[in-house]
CSV table of C-alpha atoms in Angstrom, one decimal:
chain,number,residue,atom,x,y,z
A,1,MET,CA,94.5,17.6,-79.9
A,2,GLY,CA,93.2,14.4,-78.1
A,3,GLY,CA,89.7,15.7,-79.6
A,4,ILE,CA,90.4,16.0,-83.1
A,5,GLU,CA,87.5,14.1,-85.5
A,6,ASP,CA,89.2,10.8,-86.3
A,7,LYS,CA,89.1,11.1,-90.0
A,8,THR,CA,91.3,8.7,-91.3
A,9,GLY,CA,90.5,8.6,-95.3
A,10,PRO,CA,93.1,9.8,-97.7
A,11,MET,CA,94.2,13.2,-97.8
A,12,PRO,CA,93.6,15.6,-100.5
A,13,VAL,CA,95.9,14.9,-103.3
A,14,GLU,CA,96.6,18.6,-104.1
A,15,MET,CA,97.9,19.0,-100.6
A,16,ALA,CA,101.0,16.8,-101.4
A,17,GLY,CA,104.5,18.4,-102.5
A,18,LYS,CA,102.8,22.1,-101.1
A,19,VAL,CA,103.2,24.2,-98.0
A,20,ILE,CA,100.4,23.1,-95.5
A,21,THR,CA,98.8,26.0,-92.8
A,22,CYS,CA,97.7,24.5,-89.8
A,23,LYS,CA,97.4,24.9,-86.2
A,24,ALA,CA,100.1,24.0,-83.4
A,25,ALA,CA,100.9,24.8,-80.1
A,26,VAL,CA,104.1,26.7,-80.2
A,27,ALA,CA,106.1,27.1,-76.9
A,28,TRP,CA,108.4,31.0,-77.2
A,29,GLY,CA,110.4,30.4,-74.3
A,30,PRO,CA,110.6,28.4,-71.2
A,31,GLY,CA,107.5,28.4,-69.0
A,32,LEU,CA,105.6,30.4,-70.9
A,33,PRO,CA,102.3,29.3,-71.9
A,34,LEU,CA,101.8,27.1,-75.3
A,35,VAL,CA,100.2,29.4,-77.8
A,36,ILE,CA,97.8,27.8,-80.4
A,37,GLU,CA,98.4,29.5,-83.7
A,38,GLU,CA,98.9,29.2,-87.4
A,39,VAL,CA,102.5,27.5,-88.7
A,40,ARG,CA,103.7,26.6,-92.2
A,41,VAL,CA,104.6,23.3,-92.6
A,42,ASP,CA,106.7,22.4,-95.3
A,43,PRO,CA,106.6,19.2,-97.5
A,44,PRO,CA,108.6,16.0,-96.9
A,45,GLN,CA,111.9,16.1,-98.4
A,46,LYS,CA,114.0,12.7,-99.2
A,47,MET,CA,113.2,9.8,-96.5
A,48,GLU,CA,110.5,11.6,-94.8
A,49,VAL,CA,107.0,11.4,-94.1
A,50,ARG,CA,104.4,14.3,-93.5
A,51,ILE,CA,101.9,13.0,-90.8
A,52,LYS,CA,98.4,14.5,-90.1
A,53,ILE,CA,98.3,13.8,-86.3
A,54,LEU,CA,94.8,12.6,-85.0
A,55,PHE,CA,95.3,12.3,-81.2
A,56,THR,CA,98.6,13.0,-79.1
A,57,SER,CA,99.1,12.7,-75.5
A,58,ILE,CA,101.4,14.6,-73.0
A,59,CYS,CA,104.3,12.8,-71.2
A,60,HIS,CA,106.5,14.3,-68.3
A,61,THR,CA,109.4,14.6,-70.7
A,62,ASP,CA,107.6,17.1,-72.7
A,63,LEU,CA,107.0,19.2,-69.3
A,64,SER,CA,110.2,19.2,-68.2
A,65,ALA,CA,111.0,20.6,-71.9
A,66,TRP,CA,108.6,23.2,-71.8
A,67,GLN,CA,109.8,24.2,-68.4
A,68,GLY,CA,113.5,24.5,-69.5
A,69,GLU,CA,114.9,22.2,-67.1
A,70,ASN,CA,118.1,22.2,-69.1
A,71,GLU,CA,119.6,24.9,-70.5
A,72,ASP,CA,120.8,23.0,-73.1
A,73,GLN,CA,117.8,22.4,-75.1
A,74,GLN,CA,116.4,25.5,-74.6
A,75,VAL,CA,115.6,26.5,-78.4
A,76,TYR,CA,112.8,28.3,-79.3
A,77,PRO,CA,110.1,28.9,-80.8
A,78,ARG,CA,109.6,25.2,-80.6
A,79,ILE,CA,106.7,22.5,-81.0
A,80,PHE,CA,106.6,19.6,-78.4
A,81,GLY,CA,104.9,16.5,-78.4
A,82,HIS,CA,106.0,12.9,-78.7
A,83,GLU,CA,103.5,10.6,-78.2
A,84,ALA,CA,100.6,10.7,-80.9
A,85,SER,CA,98.9,8.7,-83.8
A,86,GLY,CA,97.9,10.0,-87.3
A,87,ILE,CA,97.8,9.1,-90.8
A,88,VAL,CA,100.4,9.7,-93.6
A,89,GLU,CA,99.3,13.1,-95.6
A,90,SER,CA,102.6,12.3,-97.9
A,91,VAL,CA,106.0,10.8,-98.1
A,92,GLY,CA,109.2,12.3,-99.4
A,93,GLU,CA,111.3,10.8,-102.2
A,94,GLY,CA,112.6,6.9,-101.4
A,95,VAL,CA,110.3,6.5,-98.9
A,96,GLY,CA,108.6,2.8,-100.1
A,97,ASP,CA,107.4,1.2,-96.9
A,98,MET,CA,104.6,3.7,-96.5
A,99,LYS,CA,101.9,5.7,-98.5
A,100,GLU,CA,99.2,8.3,-98.2
A,101,GLY,CA,96.5,7.1,-95.7
A,102,ASP,CA,98.5,4.4,-93.6
A,103,HIS,CA,98.0,4.7,-90.1
A,104,VAL,CA,101.0,5.4,-88.1
A,105,VAL,CA,102.6,6.0,-84.7
A,106,PRO,CA,105.6,8.6,-84.6
A,107,ILE,CA,108.7,7.3,-82.2
A,108,PHE,CA,111.5,9.6,-80.9
A,109,ASN,CA,113.8,7.2,-81.2
A,110,GLY,CA,114.3,5.9,-84.6
A,111,GLU,CA,116.1,3.2,-86.8
A,112,CYS,CA,117.6,3.2,-89.7
A,113,GLY,CA,118.7,-0.2,-89.8
A,114,ASP,CA,121.8,-0.1,-91.0
A,115,CYS,CA,124.0,1.1,-88.5
A,116,VAL,CA,126.5,-0.8,-86.5
A,117,TYR,CA,124.2,0.2,-83.8
A,118,CYS,CA,121.1,-1.1,-85.2
A,119,LYS,CA,122.7,-4.4,-86.1
A,120,CYS,CA,123.7,-4.9,-82.7
A,121,GLU,CA,121.4,-6.9,-80.2
A,122,LYS,CA,122.6,-5.1,-77.3
A,123,THR,CA,120.8,-1.7,-78.0
A,124,ASN,CA,118.4,0.1,-80.4
A,125,LEU,CA,120.3,3.7,-80.0
A,126,CYS,CA,120.6,4.2,-83.4
A,127,GLU,CA,123.7,6.3,-84.7
A,128,LYS,CA,121.5,8.6,-86.8
A,129,PHE,CA,118.2,8.6,-85.2
A,130,ARG,CA,118.5,8.0,-81.7
A,131,VAL,CA,116.7,10.0,-79.3
A,132,ASN,CA,118.4,13.7,-79.0
A,133,PRO,CA,116.6,16.4,-76.9
A,134,PHE,CA,119.5,18.6,-78.2
A,135,LYS,CA,118.5,18.1,-81.7
A,136,SER,CA,115.8,20.7,-83.2
A,137,VAL,CA,116.1,20.3,-86.7
A,138,MET,CA,115.9,17.2,-89.3
A,139,VAL,CA,118.7,15.2,-90.2
A,140,ASN,CA,118.4,15.5,-93.9
A,141,ASP,CA,119.5,19.1,-94.1
A,142,GLY,CA,119.8,20.5,-90.7
A,143,ARG,CA,116.4,22.5,-91.3
A,144,SER,CA,113.3,22.8,-89.4
A,145,ARG,CA,109.9,21.9,-91.4
A,146,PHE,CA,108.0,24.5,-89.2
A,147,SER,CA,107.9,27.9,-89.9
A,148,THR,CA,105.9,31.1,-88.8
A,149,LYS,CA,103.5,32.7,-91.2
A,150,HIS,CA,106.5,35.3,-91.5
A,151,GLY,CA,108.8,32.6,-92.5
A,152,GLU,CA,110.9,32.4,-89.4
A,153,PRO,CA,111.7,29.0,-88.2
A,154,ILE,CA,110.0,27.2,-85.8
A,155,TYR,CA,112.0,24.2,-84.4
A,156,HIS,CA,111.6,20.7,-83.8
A,157,PHE,CA,111.4,18.4,-80.6
A,158,LEU,CA,112.5,14.8,-80.3
A,159,ASN,CA,112.4,14.0,-83.9
A,160,THR,CA,108.3,14.2,-83.7
A,161,SER,CA,106.5,17.4,-82.5
A,162,THR,CA,103.4,16.3,-82.3
A,163,PHE,CA,101.6,19.3,-80.6
A,164,SER,CA,100.4,20.1,-84.3
A,165,GLU,CA,97.7,19.3,-86.8
A,166,TYR,CA,100.5,18.2,-89.1
A,167,THR,CA,104.1,17.4,-88.7
A,168,VAL,CA,107.1,16.0,-90.4
A,169,LEU,CA,109.4,13.4,-89.4
A,170,ASP,CA,112.1,11.1,-90.6
A,171,SER,CA,110.6,8.0,-92.1
A,172,ALA,CA,113.1,6.3,-89.6
A,173,CYS,CA,110.7,7.7,-86.9
A,174,VAL,CA,107.3,6.3,-88.1
A,175,VAL,CA,105.9,3.0,-87.9
A,176,LYS,CA,103.0,1.7,-89.3
A,177,VAL,CA,99.9,0.3,-87.8
A,178,GLU,CA,97.0,-2.1,-88.7
A,179,PRO,CA,94.1,0.0,-89.8
A,180,GLN,CA,91.7,-1.5,-87.4
A,181,VAL,CA,94.0,-0.7,-84.4
A,182,PRO,CA,91.8,2.3,-82.5
A,183,LEU,CA,94.7,5.2,-83.2
A,184,LYS,CA,93.2,6.4,-80.1
A,185,LYS,CA,94.6,4.0,-77.9
A,186,MET,CA,98.0,3.8,-80.0
A,187,THR,CA,99.5,7.4,-78.5
A,188,LEU,CA,100.9,6.0,-75.3
A,189,LEU,CA,103.2,3.3,-77.7
A,190,SER,CA,105.0,6.5,-78.8
A,191,CYS,CA,106.8,6.5,-75.4
A,192,GLY,CA,105.4,5.5,-71.9
A,193,VAL,CA,104.0,1.5,-72.7
A,194,SER,CA,107.1,1.0,-75.2
A,195,THR,CA,109.2,2.0,-72.5
A,196,GLY,CA,107.7,-0.1,-69.9
A,197,VAL,CA,107.2,-3.4,-71.7
A,198,GLY,CA,110.3,-2.5,-73.4
A,199,ALA,CA,112.2,-2.9,-70.0
A,200,VAL,CA,110.7,-6.1,-69.1
A,201,TRP,CA,111.0,-8.2,-72.4
A,202,ASN,CA,114.3,-6.4,-73.8
A,203,SER,CA,116.2,-5.4,-71.1
A,204,ALA,CA,115.5,-7.3,-68.2
A,205,ASN,CA,114.2,-10.4,-70.0
A,206,VAL,CA,111.8,-11.2,-67.5
A,207,LYS,CA,111.4,-14.5,-67.1
A,208,ALA,CA,108.2,-16.7,-66.1
A,209,GLY,CA,107.7,-17.6,-62.3
A,210,SER,CA,109.8,-14.7,-61.3
A,211,THR,CA,109.2,-12.0,-58.6
A,212,VAL,CA,109.0,-8.4,-59.9
A,213,ALA,CA,109.4,-4.7,-58.1
A,214,ILE,CA,108.0,-1.8,-59.7
A,215,PHE,CA,108.5,1.6,-58.1
A,216,GLY,CA,105.9,4.0,-59.4
A,217,LEU,CA,102.8,3.4,-60.9
A,218,GLY,CA,102.4,6.1,-63.5
A,219,ALA,CA,101.6,4.8,-67.4
A,220,VAL,CA,105.9,3.4,-67.8
A,221,GLY,CA,105.2,1.2,-64.0
A,222,LEU,CA,101.9,0.3,-64.9
A,223,ALA,CA,103.3,-0.7,-68.5
A,224,VAL,CA,106.2,-2.6,-66.8
A,225,ALA,CA,103.0,-4.2,-64.5
A,226,GLU,CA,101.5,-5.2,-67.8
A,227,GLY,CA,104.4,-6.8,-69.4
A,228,ALA,CA,105.4,-8.6,-66.3
A,229,ARG,CA,102.6,-10.3,-66.1
A,230,ALA,CA,102.7,-11.4,-69.9
A,231,ARG,CA,105.8,-12.7,-68.8
A,232,GLY,CA,104.6,-14.8,-66.1
A,233,ALA,CA,106.1,-13.3,-63.3
A,234,SER,CA,104.6,-15.0,-60.1
A,235,LYS,CA,104.6,-11.9,-57.9
A,236,ILE,CA,104.8,-8.4,-59.1
A,237,ILE,CA,104.8,-5.9,-56.3
A,238,GLY,CA,103.8,-2.4,-56.7
A,239,VAL,CA,105.1,1.0,-54.8
A,240,ASP,CA,103.9,4.4,-54.8
A,241,ILE,CA,102.7,7.3,-52.5
A,242,ASN,CA,99.2,7.3,-54.0
A,243,SER,CA,97.4,4.3,-52.8
A,244,GLU,CA,94.5,4.7,-55.2
A,245,LYS,CA,96.9,3.3,-58.1
A,246,PHE,CA,96.9,0.0,-56.8
A,247,THR,CA,93.5,-0.1,-58.0
A,248,LYS,CA,94.6,0.7,-61.5
A,249,GLY,CA,97.5,-1.5,-60.8
A,250,LYS,CA,95.4,-5.0,-59.7
A,251,ALA,CA,93.5,-4.3,-63.3
A,252,MET,CA,97.6,-4.6,-65.1
A,253,GLY,CA,98.8,-7.5,-62.9
A,254,ILE,CA,100.0,-6.1,-59.8
A,255,THR,CA,99.6,-8.9,-56.8
A,256,ASP,CA,101.0,-6.7,-54.0
A,257,PHE,CA,101.0,-3.1,-53.2
A,258,PHE,CA,102.9,-0.7,-50.4
A,259,ASN,CA,102.7,3.0,-50.0
A,260,PRO,CA,106.0,4.2,-48.4
A,261,LYS,CA,103.8,6.4,-45.9
A,262,ASP,CA,101.7,3.4,-45.0
A,263,VAL,CA,104.5,1.1,-43.6
A,264,ASP,CA,106.5,1.1,-40.4
A,265,LYS,CA,109.6,0.2,-41.9
A,266,PRO,CA,111.7,0.5,-45.2
A,267,VAL,CA,109.9,-0.7,-48.2
A,268,ARG,CA,112.7,-2.8,-49.4
A,269,GLU,CA,112.2,-5.0,-46.1
A,270,LYS,CA,108.6,-5.3,-46.4
A,271,ILE,CA,109.1,-6.6,-49.6
A,272,SER,CA,112.4,-8.9,-48.5
A,273,GLU,CA,109.9,-10.4,-45.7
A,274,ILE,CA,106.9,-11.3,-48.8
A,275,THR,CA,109.8,-12.5,-51.3
A,276,GLY,CA,112.1,-14.6,-48.9
A,277,GLY,CA,114.8,-12.2,-49.7
A,278,GLY,CA,113.9,-9.8,-52.2
A,279,VAL,CA,112.9,-9.8,-55.9
A,280,ASP,CA,114.7,-11.3,-58.8
A,281,TYR,CA,113.6,-8.0,-61.0
A,282,SER,CA,113.1,-4.6,-59.9
A,283,PHE,CA,111.9,-1.5,-62.1
A,284,GLU,CA,112.6,2.3,-61.0
A,285,CYS,CA,109.6,4.2,-62.7
A,286,ALA,CA,109.5,7.6,-60.7
A,287,GLY,CA,112.6,9.1,-62.0
A,288,ASN,CA,114.3,9.7,-58.5
A,289,LEU,CA,117.5,9.0,-56.9
A,290,ASP,CA,116.3,7.9,-53.3
A,291,VAL,CA,113.8,5.8,-55.3
A,292,LEU,CA,116.1,4.3,-57.5
A,293,ARG,CA,118.6,3.0,-54.1
A,294,GLU,CA,115.4,1.8,-52.6
A,295,ALA,CA,114.4,-0.2,-55.9
A,296,PHE,CA,118.2,-1.8,-55.9
A,297,LEU,CA,118.1,-2.4,-52.9
A,298,SER,CA,114.7,-4.2,-52.9
A,299,THR,CA,116.4,-7.2,-55.1
A,300,HIS,CA,118.1,-10.7,-53.7
A,301,ASP,CA,121.7,-11.1,-53.3
A,302,VAL,CA,122.8,-7.3,-52.8
A,303,CYS,CA,125.9,-7.1,-51.1
A,304,PRO,CA,125.6,-6.0,-47.4
A,305,ALA,CA,128.2,-3.0,-48.4
A,306,PHE,CA,125.8,-1.9,-50.7
A,307,SER,CA,123.3,-1.0,-47.7
A,308,HIS,CA,124.7,2.2,-48.1
A,309,LEU,CA,124.5,2.6,-51.7
A,310,HIS,CA,124.3,6.4,-52.8
A,311,PHE,CA,124.2,7.6,-56.2
A,312,HIS,CA,125.7,11.5,-57.1
A,313,SER,CA,123.0,12.6,-59.8
A,314,PRO,CA,125.8,14.8,-62.0
A,315,THR,CA,127.7,11.4,-62.7
A,316,LEU,CA,124.6,9.0,-62.7
A,317,VAL,CA,124.5,7.3,-66.2
A,318,LEU,CA,121.4,4.9,-66.9
């Protein structure tokens, strides 16, 4: 998908309102190889947008879903993918803020703007369009917009399904971007970058001059580093078992780095030594419960009773 030529001009008018036949990577079962094949994509219905995907990337969430790690999410056939960018091919009835040819980024965590959660400053988990890995159809009518050439339904994923040349989304799950912004660089804004930067700016509200620790320097962790640097953090500590990530991390604002394999004591103790008792903010970006405990204990003013802190994974809610 990332190799698709960037043809950002308007779509042919004759395609609007009609079924489009295109290529997509279809998952037919947990862990089975994705199959590139022809699929049918219906026109957008009321308050929906059909997008031509120009670039898409792969997130670990796609991998986990493809592997079928959660049985309740095993709906097949299905089109995965949720980090992408593209242009609007056509819009459905009622869509007034987007038009054919607009540059857009799909988002899996949409906002209607009207529900109690959208109007609350403490959350953006929309009642209607919040991220839901169990949902596999459109909100409007409970049906899929994808089908095989024989008319059998192919199901959606995370409100987006970007492993297809064309996809249909609720307009609440589409963000318009300026046309001069390179679409190839916008794909990570659908998930990894917005997750990391958003955690710094919105969730933690990191203050200038503060100290920050980041456990896991993948896309999300590096986005946290960039967000912390932009917020004026005085010390940004990166922790990862891959020392090569420090080079990239320094370019994103990381000032200190620890590889747990290369230190003679727990990382939290090393962090405490260079920060005078622990960091102001700690971000766990590896998705590991043991790492989460270490990240928590790396902050200052942690009660000694929590030195033996444990998390029970089936009941842990973040």
